[in-house]
Amino acid sequence: MAAILESLLGSCANKLQNIISDEAILILGVEEELAEVLRRVELIRCCIYDAEKWRTKELAVNNWLGQLRDVIYDVDEILDVARCKGSKLLLDNPSSSSRSASYKGLSVSSCFCNIGSRHDVAVRIKSLNKRIEKISKDTTFLTFSSSTQPTGNGPTSKVIRSSNLVEPNLVGKEIIHSSKKLVDLALAHKGNKSYKLAIVGTGGVGKTTLAQKIFNDKKIKGSFKLQAWICVSQDYNQVTVLKEVLRNIGVYHEQGETIAELQRKLAETVEGKSFFLVLDDVWHPNVWADLLRTPFHTTNSGVILVTTRDDQIAMRIGIQHTHQVDLMSAEVGWELLWKSMNIAEEKEVHNLRNTGMEIVDKCGRLPLAIKVTASALASKDLTENEWRKFLGKYSGSHGMLSDEIEGALYLSYDELPHRLKQCFLYCALYTEDSIIYRGVVTKLWIAEGFIMEQQGQLLEDTAEGYYYELIHRNLLQPDNTIFNQAQCRTHDLLRQLACKLSQDECFIGDVETLRGENMSKLRRLSVVSKKDKLVLTSMDNMVVKVRTFLAFYGPWKIEDAFFKRFLLLRVLALNYSIVRNIPDSIAKLIHLRLLDLGHTGISHLPESIGSLKNLQVLSLINCDALHSLPSGMTQLCNLRCLRLTGTKVNKVPKGIGKLNLL
């Protein structure tokens, strides 16, 4: 938890520094109270690294960290409230742009309004200061020592973006030999009805990398009429898999088509043609036996390449040849380490060879862990002292994570600037093997407040820089067949790490399984449910602190009471659900930054939507029943993105053109 809190504290301190001189704060006259909050946050921030060493050993430390997390989130929320109230006063009294002028020339009613707003905000800030003071005087805190560890405020490195198809960083003779052998096998059996190959090995060992090299081989491309690459994952959806196969071969599918209809369409498309199909990350044999075998029976010839961790899965699919991928040798692992650091020749780091070998062993000789570690080492000086210091950190990470592999990945996370830490952990909300779209995830990061404003640069551009930085550090895996790497995934080992680090405040799954006390601690929910109606756990007399609520795929109906309970939401994504109505009570969600209602059945939006002064993104993609927008939308002064693709809106309110950020 301390690792997450370090990034929260850093983000909170930056926001406080930026907002104290804001006109909306000056007119309220609470800058001194906020300056005191900043001073105390900075004090605690100096000792948070020491807390990490103790957190697995002392229950008291965990409790203390939990209290600190809650108060930092509350600081973030009061900053929102203060900015909103101050901005309203500025709109009512445009001549009052500083504290000295805040009462001058105002009407009596305006003065009382100002006093009332200031009192409300000041009381809440004073209460927060008392809570922070209590936390800083706790005996647990007094046992920590100040740290000179870097706080990750430095700029992220500039990443070169490329639209070219980039082959993975391959090293060693083994992968070249293995690739040639499997390509030759595929070509030798291309006349078979369905010849099946499998690449088997533990997670992160390089199965997908080898499969990509085979899939991209020119001989394969030239020998098969149709090719498709499908990420299956542990909890796959049959309809999604069939649609993805059809998309890969350029076939359009209709909304609402059944499994049988999709299978029939696939069978008609591949009939009489040759086919090369990759099923990556298979956990269940049914994906072939029950779903794809029948439609592919119509092919003239075909080769199916499966990657899996379990050789029993391969046997049950009926694999004719299995290729086992073993751990890298220490020599090849060392080669991968320095090449992944963009070092041209080994002689540049030959003096670090022995230490490098130790690092490779700590990574379990897994390619994924080695590449991620290399990205972290790339920012270090090429000296024995620096590498030894990095290696020494492993002893500090063992207590937190289950084995050395996760320890290696954790160190690379630990080296991230605090802004990137939050962005990486947020990706844990995506289900296994989900596609992460750059344009979507960057907007989610902005809505959560992870993206800090930089002079002369749009927030969206800064967020894209973070996205490419995570790719550069091998923490996100891009789809290099997509222009500018606009889609990516999180490797399951890295996703497990992100889930473990954020488990105190994030939940992915069926929310109906949550107990009330667990719900009260959560900040982010990603709903996975196959039920017709989303029924939330009983929340009587419970404060819900959730900031992000993602329900990417339905169908669900959501009770109106939802909008009265989740009052701290910044992100609400109900896309692909069968929600038809948005109640007036949505006006209570004053913190909301992003509202995604794409692919839903809504026919109108309430006028009260104009109360969402912080709303930045409104997505209404493919809302077929929506034909007009309410006049209240002209009040959305911070709206910077309105998405209407595929929506038949024929009436927009007068004055919408005055929204300057659109």
XYZ file of C-alpha atoms in Angstrom:
662
model
C 0.000 0.000 0.000
C 2.885 2.370 0.727
C 3.986 2.096 -2.893
C 0.573 3.345 -4.013
C 0.485 5.995 -1.296
C 3.806 7.421 -2.446
C 2.257 8.160 -5.837
C -0.934 9.482 -4.211
C 1.045 11.791 -1.928
C 3.141 13.056 -4.834
C 0.063 13.736 -6.935
C -1.714 15.402 -4.003
C 1.278 17.658 -3.276
C 1.459 18.760 -6.917
C -2.262 19.563 -6.999
C -2.003 21.553 -3.771
C 0.957 23.552 -5.086
C -0.909 24.377 -8.290
C -4.266 25.226 -6.737
C -3.204 27.448 -3.823
C -2.701 30.450 -6.121
C -5.797 29.701 -8.225
C -8.322 32.562 -8.394
C -11.107 30.198 -7.362
C -9.209 29.502 -4.117
C -8.192 33.108 -3.528
C -11.788 34.310 -3.645
C -12.667 31.777 -0.934
C -9.700 32.877 1.180
C -8.647 29.351 2.173
C -5.132 29.389 0.724
C -3.482 29.464 4.172
C -5.411 26.400 5.308
C -4.417 24.566 2.113
C -0.781 25.612 2.551
C -0.844 23.915 5.961
C -2.266 20.750 4.360
C 0.584 20.847 1.823
C 3.219 21.233 4.558
C 1.939 18.181 6.416
C 1.579 16.088 3.255
C 5.202 16.837 2.341
C 6.340 15.850 5.857
C 4.626 12.458 5.655
C 5.821 11.958 2.102
C 9.451 12.039 3.255
C 8.929 8.942 5.408
C 6.641 6.838 3.239
C 9.494 4.722 1.836
C 10.434 3.591 5.339
C 6.812 2.572 5.920
C 7.052 0.146 2.998
C 9.793 -1.858 4.749
C 7.582 -2.422 7.777
C 4.149 -2.842 6.278
C 4.201 -6.644 5.969
C 5.597 -7.055 9.484
C 3.368 -4.777 11.521
C -0.432 -4.688 11.536
C -0.231 -1.201 13.060
C 1.661 0.046 10.003
C -1.017 -1.305 7.673
C -3.732 0.402 9.721
C -1.790 3.667 9.719
C -1.318 3.484 5.949
C -5.048 2.855 5.506
C -5.906 5.986 7.501
C -3.414 8.007 5.484
C -4.835 6.768 2.186
C -8.363 7.786 3.194
C -7.359 11.284 4.234
C -5.342 11.895 1.045
C -8.349 10.950 -1.081
C -10.474 13.286 1.059
C -7.993 16.099 0.378
C -8.403 15.457 -3.347
C -12.182 15.669 -3.015
C -12.192 18.904 -0.983
C -9.946 20.490 -3.628
C -12.693 19.688 -6.139
C -15.370 21.195 -3.908
C -13.292 24.317 -3.222
C -12.594 24.872 -6.908
C -16.283 24.412 -7.777
C -17.535 26.828 -5.115
C -14.844 29.383 -5.910
C -15.498 29.165 -9.654
C -19.205 29.767 -9.067
C -18.403 32.902 -7.064
C -16.093 34.113 -9.842
C -18.860 33.627 -12.411
C -21.318 35.535 -10.230
C -18.758 38.286 -9.552
C -16.322 38.442 -12.506
C -14.569 41.538 -11.131
C -13.498 39.675 -7.980
C -10.375 37.862 -9.059
C -8.288 38.071 -5.918
C -8.661 37.814 -2.195
C -8.170 41.533 -1.706
C -11.040 42.214 -4.045
C -13.250 39.366 -2.946
C -15.649 41.522 -0.944
C -15.132 44.868 -2.649
C -18.070 46.018 -4.718
C -20.182 42.915 -4.060
C -23.833 42.964 -3.203
C -24.887 42.075 0.347
C -26.334 38.780 -0.864
C -23.077 37.977 -2.697
C -21.072 38.684 0.452
C -23.238 36.323 2.486
C -22.910 33.707 -0.269
C -19.128 34.140 -0.187
C -19.017 33.877 3.600
C -21.202 30.770 3.557
C -19.129 29.052 0.874
C -15.853 29.962 2.550
C -17.052 28.768 5.952
C -18.171 25.401 4.581
C -14.884 24.775 2.758
C -12.710 26.154 5.572
C -14.372 23.914 8.177
C -13.774 20.829 6.042
C -10.136 21.751 5.397
C -9.602 22.420 9.103
C -11.031 18.986 9.891
C -8.659 17.411 7.361
C -5.703 19.239 8.902
C -6.591 17.826 12.307
C -6.778 14.310 10.878
C -3.418 14.692 9.121
C -1.868 16.116 12.292
C -3.169 13.136 14.268
C -1.707 10.741 11.691
C 1.679 12.508 11.778
C 1.790 12.326 15.596
C 0.896 8.647 15.703
C 3.584 6.535 17.387
C 3.696 4.374 14.253
C 4.722 7.366 12.130
C 7.342 8.485 14.640
C 9.230 5.191 14.160
C 9.832 5.942 10.469
C 12.903 7.754 9.233
C 13.073 10.336 6.483
C 14.195 9.032 3.120
C 16.208 10.637 0.405
C 14.648 8.346 -2.177
C 13.629 10.139 -5.364
C 9.935 10.915 -5.427
C 9.502 10.377 -9.127
C 8.753 13.968 -10.043
C 11.223 14.135 -12.878
C 10.035 14.280 -16.455
C 9.375 11.036 -18.220
C 11.764 10.157 -21.006
C 10.852 11.073 -24.541
C 9.604 8.053 -26.466
C 9.929 7.699 -30.216
C 6.627 6.571 -31.675
C 6.675 4.298 -34.656
C 3.971 3.066 -36.951
C 6.165 0.288 -38.346
C 5.636 -3.350 -37.492
C 8.299 -3.931 -34.862
C 9.534 -7.466 -34.293
C 10.117 -8.349 -30.633
C 13.679 -8.061 -29.295
C 14.854 -11.598 -30.015
C 18.162 -12.993 -28.779
C 19.916 -16.325 -28.758
C 20.130 -19.076 -31.336
C 17.370 -21.105 -29.676
C 14.488 -18.888 -30.763
C 15.803 -18.606 -34.321
C 16.142 -22.383 -34.553
C 12.732 -22.960 -32.917
C 11.015 -20.489 -35.219
C 12.494 -22.057 -38.356
C 11.593 -25.553 -37.159
C 7.948 -24.656 -36.457
C 7.545 -22.680 -39.702
C 8.881 -25.682 -41.640
C 6.469 -27.992 -39.795
C 3.521 -25.722 -40.578
C 4.419 -25.539 -44.265
C 5.036 -29.290 -44.496
C 1.499 -29.946 -43.218
C -0.333 -27.051 -44.854
C -2.257 -29.512 -47.003
C -3.817 -31.134 -43.916
C -7.406 -30.389 -42.971
C -6.329 -28.978 -39.599
C -2.770 -29.566 -38.429
C -2.308 -28.437 -34.833
C 0.918 -27.182 -33.220
C 1.412 -26.057 -29.611
C 3.984 -23.873 -27.865
C 4.005 -24.764 -24.163
C 5.802 -23.086 -21.260
C 5.406 -21.126 -18.043
C 4.055 -17.560 -17.982
C 6.473 -14.912 -19.264
C 8.854 -17.451 -20.796
C 8.405 -16.170 -24.362
C 5.634 -18.317 -25.886
C 3.839 -15.353 -27.433
C 7.105 -13.850 -28.716
C 7.933 -17.088 -30.544
C 4.384 -17.360 -31.902
C 4.580 -13.761 -33.181
C 7.806 -14.519 -35.042
C 6.151 -17.508 -36.718
C 2.947 -15.587 -37.511
C 4.956 -12.749 -39.111
C 7.183 -15.076 -41.156
C 7.045 -14.219 -44.878
C 6.692 -17.888 -45.840
C 3.604 -18.213 -43.630
C 2.125 -14.989 -45.013
C 2.621 -16.218 -48.566
C 1.314 -19.756 -48.055
C -2.090 -19.239 -46.439
C -5.031 -17.327 -47.892
C -6.359 -16.261 -44.486
C -4.553 -15.593 -41.196
C -5.886 -14.663 -37.761
C -4.362 -14.037 -34.334
C -6.706 -14.450 -31.354
C -5.911 -13.785 -27.671
C -8.131 -16.261 -25.854
C -7.327 -15.765 -22.115
C -8.580 -17.629 -19.067
C -12.121 -16.245 -18.918
C -12.905 -15.952 -22.613
C -16.261 -15.016 -24.120
C -17.437 -17.231 -26.993
C -19.138 -14.439 -28.928
C -16.096 -12.178 -28.546
C -13.727 -14.885 -29.837
C -15.873 -15.538 -32.923
C -16.213 -11.818 -33.654
C -12.456 -11.366 -33.293
C -11.753 -14.164 -35.797
C -14.172 -12.558 -38.262
C -12.632 -9.129 -37.711
C -9.151 -10.551 -38.363
C -10.224 -11.813 -41.776
C -12.116 -8.654 -42.685
C -15.695 -9.874 -42.237
C -18.341 -7.522 -40.814
C -20.637 -8.856 -38.113
C -24.023 -7.563 -36.983
C -24.876 -6.514 -33.436
C -26.751 -9.180 -31.491
C -25.762 -12.160 -33.657
C -25.902 -15.500 -31.836
C -23.040 -17.970 -31.496
C -24.652 -20.234 -34.116
C -25.036 -17.337 -36.571
C -21.422 -16.270 -36.099
C -20.183 -19.855 -36.524
C -22.183 -20.192 -39.742
C -20.793 -16.907 -41.091
C -17.246 -18.026 -40.245
C -17.749 -21.423 -41.913
C -19.024 -19.752 -45.097
C -16.044 -17.384 -45.167
C -13.296 -19.999 -44.736
C -14.892 -22.670 -46.927
C -12.416 -23.987 -49.482
C -9.612 -21.656 -48.355
C -6.301 -22.256 -46.584
C -6.031 -20.881 -43.068
C -3.354 -20.130 -40.431
C -4.870 -19.524 -36.988
C -3.033 -18.605 -33.768
C -4.864 -19.152 -30.468
C -2.720 -17.354 -27.905
C -2.907 -18.021 -24.144
C -5.365 -20.931 -24.150
C -6.581 -22.162 -20.757
C -9.483 -24.379 -21.843
C -9.636 -26.927 -24.704
C -13.302 -26.035 -25.327
C -12.335 -22.948 -27.318
C -11.305 -25.314 -30.110
C -13.382 -28.429 -29.437
C -16.757 -26.731 -28.882
C -16.413 -23.362 -30.588
C -14.027 -23.280 -33.555
C -13.581 -26.863 -34.749
C -16.956 -27.050 -36.519
C -16.709 -23.834 -38.596
C -13.075 -24.564 -39.534
C -14.022 -28.028 -40.774
C -15.017 -26.361 -44.061
C -11.472 -25.124 -44.784
C -9.525 -26.654 -47.615
C -6.416 -26.780 -45.433
C -5.277 -25.153 -42.241
C -2.724 -24.940 -39.447
C -3.680 -24.045 -35.884
C -0.913 -22.793 -33.560
C -1.788 -22.804 -29.848
C 0.169 -21.245 -26.965
C -0.606 -22.516 -23.474
C 0.970 -23.024 -20.059
C -0.527 -26.505 -19.700
C 0.568 -29.417 -21.880
C -2.607 -31.282 -20.827
C -4.642 -28.578 -22.578
C -2.581 -29.168 -25.713
C -3.224 -32.919 -25.546
C -6.994 -32.449 -25.133
C -7.107 -30.162 -28.173
C -5.446 -32.935 -30.182
C -2.091 -31.289 -30.842
C 0.115 -33.207 -33.276
C 3.374 -31.488 -32.293
C 4.292 -29.774 -29.008
C 7.225 -27.381 -28.674
C 8.379 -26.782 -25.089
C 9.851 -23.332 -24.323
C 12.316 -23.552 -21.446
C 13.800 -20.830 -19.271
C 16.593 -18.831 -20.863
C 20.163 -19.819 -20.188
C 22.080 -17.295 -18.090
C 24.159 -16.312 -21.139
C 21.133 -15.631 -23.338
C 19.402 -13.832 -20.463
C 22.424 -11.551 -20.083
C 22.343 -10.839 -23.830
C 18.645 -9.967 -23.624
C 19.313 -7.671 -20.650
C 21.903 -5.443 -22.324
C 20.219 -5.484 -25.729
C 16.923 -4.437 -24.129
C 18.791 -1.427 -22.700
C 19.562 -0.341 -26.302
C 23.267 -1.043 -25.810
C 24.936 -1.758 -29.150
C 27.767 -4.056 -28.037
C 28.466 -6.118 -24.940
C 31.903 -4.549 -24.500
C 30.165 -1.361 -23.298
C 28.948 -3.247 -20.200
C 31.430 -6.115 -20.007
C 32.600 -4.924 -16.576
C 29.007 -5.377 -15.326
C 28.629 -8.926 -16.625
C 28.793 -10.704 -13.237
C 26.290 -8.344 -11.612
C 24.120 -8.588 -14.717
C 24.118 -12.380 -14.443
C 22.925 -12.087 -10.835
C 20.109 -9.794 -11.967
C 19.139 -12.314 -14.665
C 18.978 -15.056 -12.021
C 16.829 -12.833 -9.792
C 14.487 -12.459 -12.781
C 14.141 -16.236 -12.850
C 15.625 -16.145 -16.382
C 12.170 -15.207 -17.648
C 12.315 -12.947 -20.744
C 9.439 -10.744 -19.574
C 11.026 -10.049 -16.174
C 14.436 -9.438 -17.794
C 13.030 -6.949 -20.332
C 11.044 -5.053 -17.718
C 14.088 -4.934 -15.428
C 16.245 -3.714 -18.333
C 13.871 -0.786 -18.823
C 14.387 0.215 -15.186
C 18.181 -0.213 -15.405
C 18.337 1.926 -18.550
C 17.900 5.065 -16.438
C 20.838 4.122 -14.170
C 24.506 4.904 -14.630
C 26.508 2.028 -16.110
C 28.533 1.516 -12.939
C 28.994 -1.425 -10.605
C 27.841 0.690 -7.670
C 24.520 1.662 -9.318
C 23.732 -1.881 -10.418
C 24.629 -3.273 -6.983
C 22.300 -0.759 -5.348
C 19.536 -1.860 -7.719
C 20.223 -5.535 -6.977
C 20.153 -4.797 -3.249
C 16.546 -3.640 -3.501
C 15.403 -7.222 -4.060
C 15.718 -7.936 -0.342
C 13.233 -5.149 0.324
C 10.637 -6.478 -2.093
C 10.569 -10.127 -1.001
C 8.308 -9.505 1.958
C 5.672 -7.917 -0.214
C 5.516 -10.234 -3.213
C 5.380 -13.991 -3.421
C 8.523 -14.796 -5.404
C 11.594 -13.403 -7.111
C 9.853 -13.067 -10.470
C 7.275 -10.689 -9.090
C 10.074 -9.064 -7.120
C 11.883 -8.225 -10.360
C 8.715 -6.786 -11.864
C 7.986 -4.853 -8.670
C 11.377 -3.143 -8.775
C 10.612 -1.870 -12.265
C 7.285 -0.560 -10.998
C 9.063 1.030 -8.038
C 11.386 2.930 -10.405
C 8.454 4.651 -12.139
C 7.647 8.330 -11.535
C 4.568 8.538 -9.299
C 2.355 9.698 -12.177
C 3.191 6.585 -14.194
C 2.634 4.340 -11.173
C -0.984 5.436 -10.926
C -1.523 4.972 -14.660
C -0.012 1.476 -14.644
C -2.060 0.328 -11.641
C -5.233 1.658 -13.258
C -4.735 -0.867 -16.077
C -5.483 -3.627 -13.544
C -9.161 -2.690 -13.990
C -9.085 -4.245 -17.457
C -9.952 -7.938 -17.498
C -7.357 -10.476 -18.578
C -6.174 -10.074 -22.183
C -8.541 -7.137 -22.773
C -7.519 -4.694 -25.466
C -6.501 -1.360 -23.967
C -7.246 1.429 -26.430
C -4.912 4.417 -26.163
C -7.697 6.929 -26.815
C -9.850 5.427 -24.047
C -7.341 4.738 -21.283
C -5.711 8.169 -21.590
C -9.100 9.834 -21.073
C -9.690 7.639 -18.019
C -6.325 8.716 -16.581
C -7.181 12.376 -17.165
C -10.578 11.954 -15.493
C -8.973 10.362 -12.425
C -6.570 13.299 -12.126
C -3.388 11.335 -12.867
C -2.239 13.687 -15.628
C -0.507 16.850 -14.484
C -0.867 19.971 -16.616
C 2.252 21.055 -18.485
C 2.600 24.545 -19.858
C 1.808 24.768 -23.552
C 0.671 21.142 -23.817
C -2.794 19.595 -23.960
C -3.666 17.092 -21.241
C -4.392 14.530 -23.960
C -0.873 14.896 -25.385
C 0.686 14.542 -21.935
C -1.413 11.429 -21.272
C -0.301 9.920 -24.580
C 3.282 10.515 -23.492
C 2.595 8.482 -20.337
C 1.043 5.707 -22.448
C 4.093 5.420 -24.696
C 6.425 5.627 -21.702
C 4.747 2.550 -20.166
C 5.192 0.747 -23.496
C 8.824 1.858 -23.625
C 9.336 0.378 -20.146
C 7.744 -2.928 -21.256
C 4.901 -2.571 -18.739
C 2.317 -2.452 -21.533
C 2.566 -4.725 -24.555
C 1.621 -2.925 -27.784
C -0.090 -4.461 -30.779
C 2.537 -3.591 -33.369
C 0.182 -4.372 -36.245
C -1.885 -1.306 -35.288
C -0.835 2.144 -36.475
C 1.170 4.028 -33.832
C 0.697 1.242 -31.282
C -2.763 2.626 -30.463
C -3.795 -0.681 -28.865
C -2.036 -2.709 -26.211
C -2.517 -5.348 -23.547
C -1.079 -6.058 -20.118
C 0.844 -9.317 -19.784
C -0.894 -11.542 -17.249
C 2.125 -11.531 -14.887
C 2.215 -7.735 -14.900
C -1.545 -7.587 -14.503
C -1.283 -9.899 -11.482
C 1.326 -7.541 -10.035
C -0.914 -4.504 -10.613
C -3.901 -6.308 -9.077
C -1.862 -7.297 -6.027
C -0.531 -3.779 -5.483
C -3.963 -2.175 -5.836
C -6.083 -4.841 -4.119
C -6.917 -2.567 -1.170
C -8.788 -0.118 -3.376
C -9.657 -1.877 -6.649
C -12.078 -4.710 -7.372
C -12.621 -6.569 -10.644
C -15.492 -9.044 -10.764
C -19.115 -9.520 -9.733
C -19.975 -6.719 -7.288
C -22.814 -8.788 -5.845
C -20.169 -10.905 -4.111
C -18.890 -7.898 -2.160
C -19.813 -7.408 1.461
C -20.709 -3.963 2.713
C -17.516 -3.471 4.713
C -15.399 -4.323 1.660
C -17.361 -1.952 -0.578
C -16.745 0.901 1.870
C -12.962 0.684 1.316
C -12.945 0.519 -2.475
C -12.095 3.411 -4.788
C -12.419 1.683 -8.160
C -14.773 -0.991 -9.486
C -14.653 -2.909 -12.744
C -17.868 -4.891 -13.028
C -17.866 -8.328 -14.622
C -21.350 -9.823 -14.607
C -23.500 -11.872 -16.952
C -26.752 -11.112 -15.147
C -29.588 -9.067 -16.623
C -29.725 -6.627 -13.729
C -26.924 -5.206 -11.645
C -27.901 -5.462 -7.979
C -25.540 -3.750 -5.579
C -24.863 -4.923 -2.057
C -26.840 -3.297 0.754
C -25.251 0.069 1.499
C -27.513 1.522 4.163
C -25.704 4.140 6.276
C -22.478 3.447 4.382
C -20.367 6.086 2.660
C -19.415 4.848 -0.815
C -16.001 6.201 -1.842
C -15.790 4.720 -5.347
C -14.220 7.109 -7.897
C -14.268 4.852 -10.974
C -17.116 2.546 -11.989
C -16.480 0.597 -15.189
C -19.070 -1.708 -16.716
C -17.640 -2.184 -20.186
C -20.033 -4.879 -21.349
C -23.615 -5.659 -20.298
C -26.369 -6.337 -20.602
C -27.454 -4.753 -17.306
C -30.193 -2.641 -15.909
C -29.047 -0.317 -13.157
C -31.314 0.912 -10.392
C -31.830 4.691 -10.121
C -30.592 4.631 -6.518
C -27.109 4.010 -7.927
C -26.753 7.706 -8.827
C -27.619 8.740 -5.260
C -25.104 6.393 -3.642
C -21.958 6.829 -5.738
C -21.545 10.559 -5.140
C -17.740 10.684 -5.488
C -17.556 9.216 -8.994
C -15.090 10.734 -11.433
C -15.477 8.015 -14.063
C -18.737 6.282 -14.972
C -18.663 3.915 -17.945
C -21.913 2.085 -18.702
C -21.195 1.411 -22.371
C -22.652 -1.697 -24.002
C -25.272 -2.003 -21.247
C -29.034 -1.831 -21.818
C -29.462 1.285 -19.696
C -32.356 3.273 -21.198
C -32.815 6.161 -18.787
C -30.496 8.459 -16.868
C -32.308 9.977 -13.849
C -32.226 13.642 -12.811
C -30.237 12.609 -9.742
C -27.119 12.359 -11.917
C -26.756 16.066 -11.088
C -25.457 14.994 -7.662
C -22.278 13.566 -9.227
C -20.418 16.886 -9.029
C -16.975 15.232 -9.261
C -17.783 13.385 -12.517
C -15.216 13.911 -15.296
C -16.048 11.127 -17.742
C -19.452 9.679 -18.635
C -19.552 6.900 -21.232
C -23.015 5.823 -22.385
C -21.904 4.469 -25.756
C -23.858 1.567 -27.293
C -26.706 1.937 -24.775
C -30.439 2.281 -25.351
C -30.859 5.774 -23.890
C -33.371 7.955 -25.756
C -32.791 11.234 -23.898
C -30.506 12.934 -21.392
C -31.929 14.882 -18.422
C -31.624 18.676 -18.288
C -29.904 18.248 -14.930
C -26.796 17.037 -16.749
C -25.872 20.723 -16.932
C -24.965 20.564 -13.232
C -21.928 18.393 -13.995
C -19.529 21.345 -14.134
C -16.441 19.113 -13.991
C -17.518 16.836 -16.862
C -14.752 16.643 -19.468
C -15.751 13.666 -21.640
C -19.244 12.614 -22.733
C -19.384 9.585 -25.027
C -22.673 8.802 -26.773
C -21.323 6.581 -29.556
C -23.948 4.433 -31.329
C -26.845 5.488 -29.103
C -29.422 4.718 -31.811
C -32.455 5.941 -29.853
C -30.956 9.348 -28.993
C -32.017 12.133 -31.391
C -31.507 15.369 -29.433
C -29.313 16.879 -26.734
C -30.684 18.833 -23.739
C -30.156 22.581 -23.414
C -28.445 21.947 -20.068
C -25.389 20.756 -21.991
C -24.506 24.373 -22.743
C -23.563 24.673 -19.041
C -20.836 22.015 -19.264
C -18.017 24.571 -19.169
C -15.212 21.972 -18.858
C -16.432 19.622 -21.607
C -13.507 18.909 -23.932
C -14.701 15.789 -25.762
C -18.211 14.982 -27.070
C -18.391 11.725 -29.029
C -21.471 11.240 -31.231
C -20.212 8.786 -33.874
C -23.061 6.559 -35.053
C -25.659 8.496 -33.043
C -28.523 10.030 -35.048
C -28.690 13.354 -33.225
C -30.598 15.882 -35.348
C -31.022 18.607 -32.749
C -28.391 20.332 -30.630
C -29.079 23.113 -28.111
C -28.449 26.725 -29.032
C -25.251 27.981 -27.436
C -23.323 24.702 -27.476
C -20.756 26.409 -29.698
C -19.750 28.582 -26.728
C -18.141 25.614 -24.974
C -14.588 26.800 -25.562
C -12.795 23.546 -24.706
C -14.667 21.410 -27.250
